XYZ file of C-alpha atoms in Angstrom:
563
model
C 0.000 0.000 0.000
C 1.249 3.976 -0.311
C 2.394 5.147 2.669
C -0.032 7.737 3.814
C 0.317 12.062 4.605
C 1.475 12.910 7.598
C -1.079 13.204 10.197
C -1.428 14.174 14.005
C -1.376 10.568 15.217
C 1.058 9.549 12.280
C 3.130 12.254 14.273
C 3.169 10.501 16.879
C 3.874 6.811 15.587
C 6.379 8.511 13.285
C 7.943 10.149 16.253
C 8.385 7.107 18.353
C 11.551 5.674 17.089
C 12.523 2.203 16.750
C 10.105 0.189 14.980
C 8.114 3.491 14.033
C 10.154 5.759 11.455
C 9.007 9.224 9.756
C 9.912 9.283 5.892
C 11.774 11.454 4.081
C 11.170 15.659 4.437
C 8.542 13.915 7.461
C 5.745 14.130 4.568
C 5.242 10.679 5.436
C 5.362 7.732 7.406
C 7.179 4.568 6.972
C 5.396 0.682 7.895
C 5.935 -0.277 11.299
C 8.828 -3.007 10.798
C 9.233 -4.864 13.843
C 12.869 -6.190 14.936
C 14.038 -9.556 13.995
C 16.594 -10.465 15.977
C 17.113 -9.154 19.256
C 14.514 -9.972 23.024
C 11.394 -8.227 21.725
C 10.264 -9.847 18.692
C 6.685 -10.363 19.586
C 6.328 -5.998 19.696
C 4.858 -4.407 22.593
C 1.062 -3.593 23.478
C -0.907 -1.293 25.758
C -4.224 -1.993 27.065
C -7.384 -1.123 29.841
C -6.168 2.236 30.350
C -7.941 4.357 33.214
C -7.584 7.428 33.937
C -4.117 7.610 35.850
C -2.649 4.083 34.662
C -2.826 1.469 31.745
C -1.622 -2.176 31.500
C 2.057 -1.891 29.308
C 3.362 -5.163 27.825
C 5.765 -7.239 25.817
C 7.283 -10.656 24.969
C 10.764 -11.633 25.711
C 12.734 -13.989 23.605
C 15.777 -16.046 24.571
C 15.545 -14.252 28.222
C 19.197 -14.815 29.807
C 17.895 -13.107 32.969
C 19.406 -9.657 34.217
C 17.827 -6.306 34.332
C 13.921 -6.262 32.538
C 11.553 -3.236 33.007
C 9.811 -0.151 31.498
C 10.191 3.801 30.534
C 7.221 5.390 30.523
C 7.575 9.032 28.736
C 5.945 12.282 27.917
C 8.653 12.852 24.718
C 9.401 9.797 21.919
C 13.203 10.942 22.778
C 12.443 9.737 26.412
C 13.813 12.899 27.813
C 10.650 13.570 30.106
C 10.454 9.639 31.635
C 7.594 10.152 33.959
C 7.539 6.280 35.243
C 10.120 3.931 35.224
C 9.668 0.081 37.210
C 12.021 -2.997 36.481
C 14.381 -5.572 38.267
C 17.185 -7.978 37.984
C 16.343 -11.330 37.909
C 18.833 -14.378 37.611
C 18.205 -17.738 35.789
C 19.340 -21.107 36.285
C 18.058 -22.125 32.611
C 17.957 -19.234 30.311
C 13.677 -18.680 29.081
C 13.157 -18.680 26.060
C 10.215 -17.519 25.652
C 8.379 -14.964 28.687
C 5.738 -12.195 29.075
C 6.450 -8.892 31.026
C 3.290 -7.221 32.355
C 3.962 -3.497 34.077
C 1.103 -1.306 35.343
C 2.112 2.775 34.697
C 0.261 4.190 37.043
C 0.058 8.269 38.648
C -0.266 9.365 35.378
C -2.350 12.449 33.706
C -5.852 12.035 32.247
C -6.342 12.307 28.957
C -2.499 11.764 27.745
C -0.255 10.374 25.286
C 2.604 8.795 26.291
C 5.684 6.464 24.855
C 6.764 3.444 26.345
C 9.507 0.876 25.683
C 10.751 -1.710 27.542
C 14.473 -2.834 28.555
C 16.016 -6.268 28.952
C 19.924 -5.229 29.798
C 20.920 -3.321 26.945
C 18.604 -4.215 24.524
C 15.384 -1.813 23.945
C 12.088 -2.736 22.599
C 10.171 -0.898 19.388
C 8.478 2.306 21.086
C 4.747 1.975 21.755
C 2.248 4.891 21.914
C -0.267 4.928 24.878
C -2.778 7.277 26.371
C -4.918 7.389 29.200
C -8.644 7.841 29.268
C -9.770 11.426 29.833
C -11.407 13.319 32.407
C -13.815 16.374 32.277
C -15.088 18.091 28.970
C -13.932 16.062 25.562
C -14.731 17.042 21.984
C -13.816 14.156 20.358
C -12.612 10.457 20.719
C -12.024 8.074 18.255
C -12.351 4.200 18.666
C -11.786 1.241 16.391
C -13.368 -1.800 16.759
C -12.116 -5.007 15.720
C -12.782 -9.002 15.788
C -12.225 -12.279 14.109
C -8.036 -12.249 13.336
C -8.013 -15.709 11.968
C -3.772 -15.857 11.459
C -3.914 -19.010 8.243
C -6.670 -16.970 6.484
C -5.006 -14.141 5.380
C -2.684 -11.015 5.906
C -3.539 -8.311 8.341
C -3.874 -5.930 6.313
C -7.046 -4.294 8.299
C -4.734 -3.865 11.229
C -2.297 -2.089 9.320
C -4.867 0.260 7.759
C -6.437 0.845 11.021
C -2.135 1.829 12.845
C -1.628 3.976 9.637
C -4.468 5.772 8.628
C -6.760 5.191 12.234
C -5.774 8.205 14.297
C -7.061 6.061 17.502
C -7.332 7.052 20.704
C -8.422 3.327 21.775
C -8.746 -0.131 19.885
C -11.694 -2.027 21.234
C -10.996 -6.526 20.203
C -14.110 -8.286 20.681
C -12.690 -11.125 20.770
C -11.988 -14.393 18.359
C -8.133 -12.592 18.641
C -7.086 -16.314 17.800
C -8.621 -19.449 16.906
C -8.333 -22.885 18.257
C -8.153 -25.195 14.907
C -5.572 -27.361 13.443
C -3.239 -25.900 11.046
C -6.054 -27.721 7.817
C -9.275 -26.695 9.966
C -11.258 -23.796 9.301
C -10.235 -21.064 6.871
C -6.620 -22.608 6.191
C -6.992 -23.475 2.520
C -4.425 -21.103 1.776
C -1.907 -20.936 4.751
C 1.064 -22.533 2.711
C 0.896 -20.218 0.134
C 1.165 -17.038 2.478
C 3.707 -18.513 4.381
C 0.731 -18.305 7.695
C 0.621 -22.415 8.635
C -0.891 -22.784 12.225
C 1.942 -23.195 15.607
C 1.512 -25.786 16.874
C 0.025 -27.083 13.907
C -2.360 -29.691 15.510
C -5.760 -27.875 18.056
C -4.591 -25.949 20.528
C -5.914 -27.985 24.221
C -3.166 -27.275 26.739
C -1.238 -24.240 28.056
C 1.953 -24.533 25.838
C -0.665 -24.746 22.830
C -2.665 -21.592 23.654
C 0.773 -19.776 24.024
C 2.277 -20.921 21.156
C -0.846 -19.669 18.942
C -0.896 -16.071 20.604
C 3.293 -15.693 20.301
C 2.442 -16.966 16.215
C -0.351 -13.734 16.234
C 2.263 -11.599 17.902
C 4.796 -12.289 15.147
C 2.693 -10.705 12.797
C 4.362 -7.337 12.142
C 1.183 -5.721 11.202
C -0.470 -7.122 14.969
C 2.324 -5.470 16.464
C 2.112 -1.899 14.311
C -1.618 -1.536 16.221
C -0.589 -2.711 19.469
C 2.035 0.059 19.149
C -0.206 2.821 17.863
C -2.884 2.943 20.836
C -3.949 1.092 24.163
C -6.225 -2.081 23.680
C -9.380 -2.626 25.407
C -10.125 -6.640 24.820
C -12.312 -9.605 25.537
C -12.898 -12.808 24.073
C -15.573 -14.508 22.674
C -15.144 -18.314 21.693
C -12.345 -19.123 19.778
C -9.610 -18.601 22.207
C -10.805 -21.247 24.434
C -13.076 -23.874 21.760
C -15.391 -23.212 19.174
C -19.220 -22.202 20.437
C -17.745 -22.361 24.000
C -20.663 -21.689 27.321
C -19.900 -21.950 30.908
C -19.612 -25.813 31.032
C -18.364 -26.705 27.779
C -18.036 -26.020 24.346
C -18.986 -27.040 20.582
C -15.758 -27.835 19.593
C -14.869 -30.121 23.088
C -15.012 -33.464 23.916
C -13.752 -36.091 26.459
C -11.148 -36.910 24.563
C -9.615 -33.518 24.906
C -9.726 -33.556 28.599
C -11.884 -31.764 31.185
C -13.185 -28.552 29.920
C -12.287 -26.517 32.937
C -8.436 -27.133 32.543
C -8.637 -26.409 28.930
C -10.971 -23.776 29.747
C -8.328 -22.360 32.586
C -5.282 -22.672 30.712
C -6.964 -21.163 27.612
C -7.849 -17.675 29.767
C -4.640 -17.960 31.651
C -2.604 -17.386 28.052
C -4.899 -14.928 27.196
C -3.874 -12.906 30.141
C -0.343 -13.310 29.415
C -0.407 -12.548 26.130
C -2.492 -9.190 26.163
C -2.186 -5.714 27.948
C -5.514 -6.931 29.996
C -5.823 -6.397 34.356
C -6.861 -9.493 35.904
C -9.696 -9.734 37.861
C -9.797 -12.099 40.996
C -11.640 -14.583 39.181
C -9.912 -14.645 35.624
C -13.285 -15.806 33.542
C -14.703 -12.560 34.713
C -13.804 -10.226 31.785
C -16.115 -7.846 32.101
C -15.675 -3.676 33.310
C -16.676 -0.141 33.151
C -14.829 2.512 31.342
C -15.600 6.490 31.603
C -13.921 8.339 28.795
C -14.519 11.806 30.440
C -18.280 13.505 30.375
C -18.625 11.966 26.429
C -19.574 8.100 26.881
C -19.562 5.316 29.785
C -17.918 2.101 27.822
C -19.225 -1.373 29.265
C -17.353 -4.820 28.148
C -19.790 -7.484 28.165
C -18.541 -11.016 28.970
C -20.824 -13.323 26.802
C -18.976 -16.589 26.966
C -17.666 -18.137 30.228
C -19.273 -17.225 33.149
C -23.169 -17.593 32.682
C -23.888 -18.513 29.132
C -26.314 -21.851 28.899
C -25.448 -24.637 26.756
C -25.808 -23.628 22.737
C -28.819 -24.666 20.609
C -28.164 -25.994 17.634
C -31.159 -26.959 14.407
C -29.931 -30.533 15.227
C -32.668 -30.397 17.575
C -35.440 -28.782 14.982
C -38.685 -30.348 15.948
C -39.954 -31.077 12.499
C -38.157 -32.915 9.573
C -36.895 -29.591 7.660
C -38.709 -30.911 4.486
C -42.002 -31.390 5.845
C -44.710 -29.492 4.582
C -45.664 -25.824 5.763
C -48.612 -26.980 7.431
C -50.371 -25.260 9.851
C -50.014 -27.652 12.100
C -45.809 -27.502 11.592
C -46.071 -23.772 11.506
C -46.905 -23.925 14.703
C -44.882 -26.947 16.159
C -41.607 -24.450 15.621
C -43.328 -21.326 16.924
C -43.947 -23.228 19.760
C -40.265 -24.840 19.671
C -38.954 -20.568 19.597
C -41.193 -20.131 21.852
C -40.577 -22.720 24.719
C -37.583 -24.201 24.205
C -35.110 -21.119 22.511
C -37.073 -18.927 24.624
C -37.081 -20.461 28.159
C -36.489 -18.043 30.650
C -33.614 -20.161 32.095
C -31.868 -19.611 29.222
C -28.704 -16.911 30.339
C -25.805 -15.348 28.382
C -24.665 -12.673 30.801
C -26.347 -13.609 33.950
C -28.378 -11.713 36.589
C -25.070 -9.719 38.195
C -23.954 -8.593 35.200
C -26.893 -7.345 33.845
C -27.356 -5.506 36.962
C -24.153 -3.976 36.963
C -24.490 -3.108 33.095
C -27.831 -0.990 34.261
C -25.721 0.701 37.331
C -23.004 2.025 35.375
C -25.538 3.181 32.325
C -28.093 4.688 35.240
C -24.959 6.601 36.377
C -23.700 8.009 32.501
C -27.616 8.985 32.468
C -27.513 10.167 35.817
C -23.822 12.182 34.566
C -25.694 13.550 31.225
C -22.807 11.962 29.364
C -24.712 11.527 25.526
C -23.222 8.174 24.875
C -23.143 4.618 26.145
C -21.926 1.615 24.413
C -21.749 -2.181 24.772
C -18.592 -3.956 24.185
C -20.615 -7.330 22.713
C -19.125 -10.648 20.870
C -22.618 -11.713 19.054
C -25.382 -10.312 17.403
C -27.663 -8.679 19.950
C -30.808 -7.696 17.094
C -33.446 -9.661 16.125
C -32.116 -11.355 12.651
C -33.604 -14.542 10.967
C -32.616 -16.197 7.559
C -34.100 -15.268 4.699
C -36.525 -17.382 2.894
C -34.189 -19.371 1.287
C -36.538 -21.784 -1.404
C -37.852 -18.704 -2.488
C -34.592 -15.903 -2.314
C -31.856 -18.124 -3.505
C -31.621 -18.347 -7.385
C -32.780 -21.998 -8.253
C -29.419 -22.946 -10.007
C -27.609 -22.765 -7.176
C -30.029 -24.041 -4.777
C -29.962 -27.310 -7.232
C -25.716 -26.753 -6.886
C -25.791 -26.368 -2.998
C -28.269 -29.284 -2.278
C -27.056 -31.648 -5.344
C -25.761 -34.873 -3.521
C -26.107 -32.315 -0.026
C -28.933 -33.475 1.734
C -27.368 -31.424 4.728
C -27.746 -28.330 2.629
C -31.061 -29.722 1.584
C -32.338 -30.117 4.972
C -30.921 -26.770 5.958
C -32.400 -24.245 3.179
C -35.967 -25.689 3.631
C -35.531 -25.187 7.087
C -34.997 -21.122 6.260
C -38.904 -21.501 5.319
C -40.110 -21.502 8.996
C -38.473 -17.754 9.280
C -35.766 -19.024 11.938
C -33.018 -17.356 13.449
C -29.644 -16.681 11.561
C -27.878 -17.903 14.526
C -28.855 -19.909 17.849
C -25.060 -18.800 19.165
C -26.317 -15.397 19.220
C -28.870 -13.435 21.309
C -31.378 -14.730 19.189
C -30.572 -18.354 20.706
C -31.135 -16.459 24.136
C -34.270 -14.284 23.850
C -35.272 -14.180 26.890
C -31.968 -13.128 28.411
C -32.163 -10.166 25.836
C -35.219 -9.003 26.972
C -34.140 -8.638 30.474
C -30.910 -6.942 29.018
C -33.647 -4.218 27.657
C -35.545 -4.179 30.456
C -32.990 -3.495 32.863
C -31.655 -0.712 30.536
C -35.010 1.060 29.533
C -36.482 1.144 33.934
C -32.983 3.388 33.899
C -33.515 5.246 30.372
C -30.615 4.499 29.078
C -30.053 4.401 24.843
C -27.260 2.243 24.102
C -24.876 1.803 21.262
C -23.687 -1.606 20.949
C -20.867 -2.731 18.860
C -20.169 -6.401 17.956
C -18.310 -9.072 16.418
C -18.132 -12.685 15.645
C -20.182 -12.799 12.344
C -17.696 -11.675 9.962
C -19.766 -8.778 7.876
C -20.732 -5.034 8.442
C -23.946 -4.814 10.226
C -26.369 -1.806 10.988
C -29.108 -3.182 13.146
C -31.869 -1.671 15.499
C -32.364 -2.613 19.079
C -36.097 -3.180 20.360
C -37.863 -5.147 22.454
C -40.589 -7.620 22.354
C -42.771 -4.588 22.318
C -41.235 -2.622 19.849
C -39.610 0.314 22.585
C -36.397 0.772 20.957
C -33.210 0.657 23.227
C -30.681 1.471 21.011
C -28.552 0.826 17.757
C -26.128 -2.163 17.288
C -22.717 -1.538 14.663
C -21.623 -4.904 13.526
C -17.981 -4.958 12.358
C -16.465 -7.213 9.373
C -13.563 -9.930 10.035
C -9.786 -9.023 10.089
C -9.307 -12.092 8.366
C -12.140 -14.840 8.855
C -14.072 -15.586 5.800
C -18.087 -14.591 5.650
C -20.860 -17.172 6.457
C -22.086 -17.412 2.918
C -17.936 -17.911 1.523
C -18.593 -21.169 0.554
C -22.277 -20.474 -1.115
C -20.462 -17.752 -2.955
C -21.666 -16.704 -6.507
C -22.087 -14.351 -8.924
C -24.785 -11.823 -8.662
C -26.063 -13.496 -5.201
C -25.808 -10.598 -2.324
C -26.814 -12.741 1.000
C -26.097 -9.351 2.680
C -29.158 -7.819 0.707
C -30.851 -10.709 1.018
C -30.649 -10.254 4.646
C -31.325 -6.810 4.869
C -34.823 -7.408 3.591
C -35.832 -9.819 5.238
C -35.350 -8.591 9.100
C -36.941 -5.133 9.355
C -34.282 -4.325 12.020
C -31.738 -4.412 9.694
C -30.504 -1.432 7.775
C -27.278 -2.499 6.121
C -25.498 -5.911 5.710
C -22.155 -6.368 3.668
C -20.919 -10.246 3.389
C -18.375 -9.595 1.604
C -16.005 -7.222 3.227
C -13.127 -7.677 5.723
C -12.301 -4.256 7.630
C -13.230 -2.424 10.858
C -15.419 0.042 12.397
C -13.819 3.087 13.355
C -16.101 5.418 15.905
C -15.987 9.267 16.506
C -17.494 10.752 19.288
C -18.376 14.081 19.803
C -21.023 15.699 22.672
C -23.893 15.642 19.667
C -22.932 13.007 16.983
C -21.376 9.715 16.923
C -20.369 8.814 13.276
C -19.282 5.030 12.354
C -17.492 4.190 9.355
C -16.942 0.849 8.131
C -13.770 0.750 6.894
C -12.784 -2.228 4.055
C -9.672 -3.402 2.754
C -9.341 -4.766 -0.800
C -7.977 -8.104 0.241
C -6.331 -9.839 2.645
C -4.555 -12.308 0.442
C -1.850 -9.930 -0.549
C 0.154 -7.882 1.382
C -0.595 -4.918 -1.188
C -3.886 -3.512 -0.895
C -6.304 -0.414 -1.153
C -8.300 0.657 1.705
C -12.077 2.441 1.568
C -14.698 3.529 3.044
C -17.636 1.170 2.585
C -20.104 2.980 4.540
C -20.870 6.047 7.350
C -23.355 5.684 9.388
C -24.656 8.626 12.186
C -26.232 8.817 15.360
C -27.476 12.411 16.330
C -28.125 13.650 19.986
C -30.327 16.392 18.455
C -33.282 15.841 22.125
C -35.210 13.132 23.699
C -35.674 9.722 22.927
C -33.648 7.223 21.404
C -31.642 8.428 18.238
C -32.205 7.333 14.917
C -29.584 5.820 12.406
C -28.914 7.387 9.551
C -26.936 6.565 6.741
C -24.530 9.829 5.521
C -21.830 8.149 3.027
């Protein structure tokens, strides 16, 4: 790709030295090239900043033992160093391969600083970090990412996002790695680009889970965003199994051991591996962030601590190809009703929905304009479209030809059933209460999601129709879109989507990109932001939409589309 004009946060990435150059005449800036040789080959990261502290981290490589720690600094010359921590620590066996984690804390609200870390006499690339502000704030920008699947493709949406983002804070929703063997899903093409899966068989124990987040960290185009601005992440499923819940998980069985110890070592290398705090009880990644009087930030934790076991249309109550009877019409109404609807049915559980409706009755309470929910799944209502009658006949005869799976599954679409039982729609009730809670405080939310790989614009209602709020849906880094393999000319499942759920304005399945969020006192403005491939190391960069929310009085602000 061109290297892009100089701008105030290319400034500062250009400014910060090793790993982060300015080009000639400073017009420019050049890519962040991360070292390789040398202790720090994994990059460094920033993450949960408050206030007066954030989370500052790095990888060290071939770790003789000695001196380690970190510079914290107003300047990128590290002339001002504000915080400084570190020790001397002596081996037996040399390490090759550890994690430093250093909270900066008593530091200024609202500030960018530059970090790097030491082991002896060897520095790490310069990261840029800032703290969340305090008080009056005109504008903050935040991008929001998910689904970084490394065999599928080049990271090029990370790169666009450090060159071209001017971000104050990167929000991950999660899916930051996936579990599969190096030939499981979305590896088709990992030889070619040189991105096979470490280790190369699914990842169970500790060592695995490690190994898979050190491959990610490799990835100089991971490490050029972790550099550029502090990290606010959770997971969804793929960094412990596959359609993981509190007691298990899709992709799981006996033969893999007991789920808690995969489950356990699985969150433990999360926490090493990113610039996260860590609560008491590590499954509980959840928390409340105030950036200044402009918006309260929740991060949901949809996964691991309350989340029932996962439907799935293996346990559709009619054979898919019956007829639409009446009398079948209303076995799977029922079926929605009873069974995907049971009010036992959690995802978040009673605590944290409780705590969600504090903190928003408080940014109400505050008259900040602006809350949003840091979600992994698709909170709107969305079902499939009508498949026997949408899909163009030649390829329904293709997709079911010698498929009776596919045949089973597209006149199943017929009896207007949700896209996906993994999301909130496989947890309705739970959703309403989510609403509930949020409405008895009159609180308007902005949620922005993952998991689904495709830019989404969706409405938020309840059973009733009181709208809550709008949900922003951002495309993959890297994992393909649920229709890849249904792919053809002229067919646009995003469209086909889009007309048949009335709560959904826009759906692209084509795209991978981001979302990247400005917030002002009166508008919030979301653009979905697309790269041309991610096959290729070379590639363009657009805008595929802008979307706008306008605090213009009462009520619950509309979406509107402005580009």
């Amino acid at each position: 790709m061109e290297k892009i004009k100089l701008t105030r946060r290319g400034a500062l990435l250009g400014a910060a030295g090793a790993g982060l150059a300015v080009g000639a005449c400073s017009e420019r800036i050049d890519r962040f090239e991360p070292p390789t040789e040398g202790h720090f080959r994994h990059g460094v990261a920033s993450g949960d900043p408050d206030q007066t502290s954030v989370m500052l981290w790095t990888a060290l490589s071939d770790d003789g033992g000695g001196y380690r720690g970190v510079e914290l600094a107003r300047d990128a010359e590290f002339q001002d160093i504000i915080f400084e921590q570190g020790e001397t620590i002596m081996y037996v066996v040399p390490q090759p391969l550890g994690t430093l984690k250093i909270l900066a804390e008593g530091l200024l609200p609202g500030m960018t600083y530059f970090y790097r870390f030491r082991l002896n006499d060897d520095y790490s690339p310069v990261g840029v970090t800032r703290t969340l502000p305090a008080g009056g704030v005109e504008q903050y920008r935040i991008g929001v990412f998910s689904c970084s699947n490394f065999p599928a493709g080049h990271f090029n949406v990370y790169r666009e996002a450090a060159e071209n983002g001017e971000l104050d804070l990167v929000l991950h929703l999660g899916d930051y790695i996936y579990e599969y063997p190096a030939d499981g899903y979305a590896s088709a093409k990992s030889v070619e680009l040189n991105r096979v899966s470490d280790p190369v068989h699914e990842i169970v124990e500790y060592a695995d889970y490690v190994a898979r987040h050190a491959q990610a960290k490799s990835d100089p185009d991971l490490q050029a965003l972790h550099a550029a601005a502090p990290w606010i992440m959770v997971w969804d499923d793929h960094e412990t199994a596959n359609d993981s819940y509190a007691t298990g998980a899709e992709n799981h069985d006996s033969s893999e051991g007991d789920w808690y110890e995969r489950r356990d070592a699985a969150v433990r290398a999360w926490y090493d591996w990113t610039p996260s705090r860590e609560p008491a009880n590590l499954i509980d990644r959840r928390g409340v962030f105030e950036i200044g009087d402009l918006a309260t930030l929740c991060m949901l934790e949809t996964r691991l601590t309350a989340r029932s076991e996962v439907m799935d249309y293996e346990d559709f109550p009619i054979d898919p190809n019956s007829e639409m009877t009446e009398e079948n019409l209303a076995i799977v109404a029922n079926w929605k009703r009873d069974e995907i609807g049971a009010d036992d049915r959690e995802l978040m559980g009673a605590q944290q929905i409780a705590d969600v409706q504090a903190a928003c009755a408080a940014s109400v309470q505050a008259g900040k304009p602006w809350r949003i929910l840091g979600n992994q799944v698709i909170m709107s209502r969305v079902n499939f479209p009508d498949f026997t009658t949408e899909m163009p006949g030649w390829l329904r005869w293709v997709a079911t030809r010698d498929n009776e799976f596919a045949r089973r599954f597209i006149n199943s679409t017929r009896f207007e059933i949700p896209f996906n039982l993994d999301m909130w729609d496989g947890f309705p009730a739970e959703r309403e209460r989510l609403f509930a809670a949020l409405r008895a405080v009159d609180a308007d939310v902005i949620t922005v999601t993952g998991d689904v790989h495709s830019f989404w614009t969706n409405d938020l209602a309840d059973n009733d129709g009181n709208r809550v709020g709008t949900e922003f849906v951002t495309a993959s880094v890297t994992s393909p879109s649920p229709f890849s393999s249904f792919a053809a000319p002229g067919v646009d499942y995003g469209e086909m989507m889009r007309e048949a759920n009335p709560a959904v304005s826009h759906c692209n399945m084509t795209d991978h990109g981001y979302i990247r969020m400005t917030l002002t006192p009166t508008v919030m403005d979301a653009e979905y932001v697309s790269v041309s491939t991610v096959l290729k190391r070379n590639y363009s960069a657009a805008v595929e939409s802008a979307w706008r929310l306008t605090r213009d009085g009462a009520g619950v602000p509309e979406v509107e589309r402005v580009g």
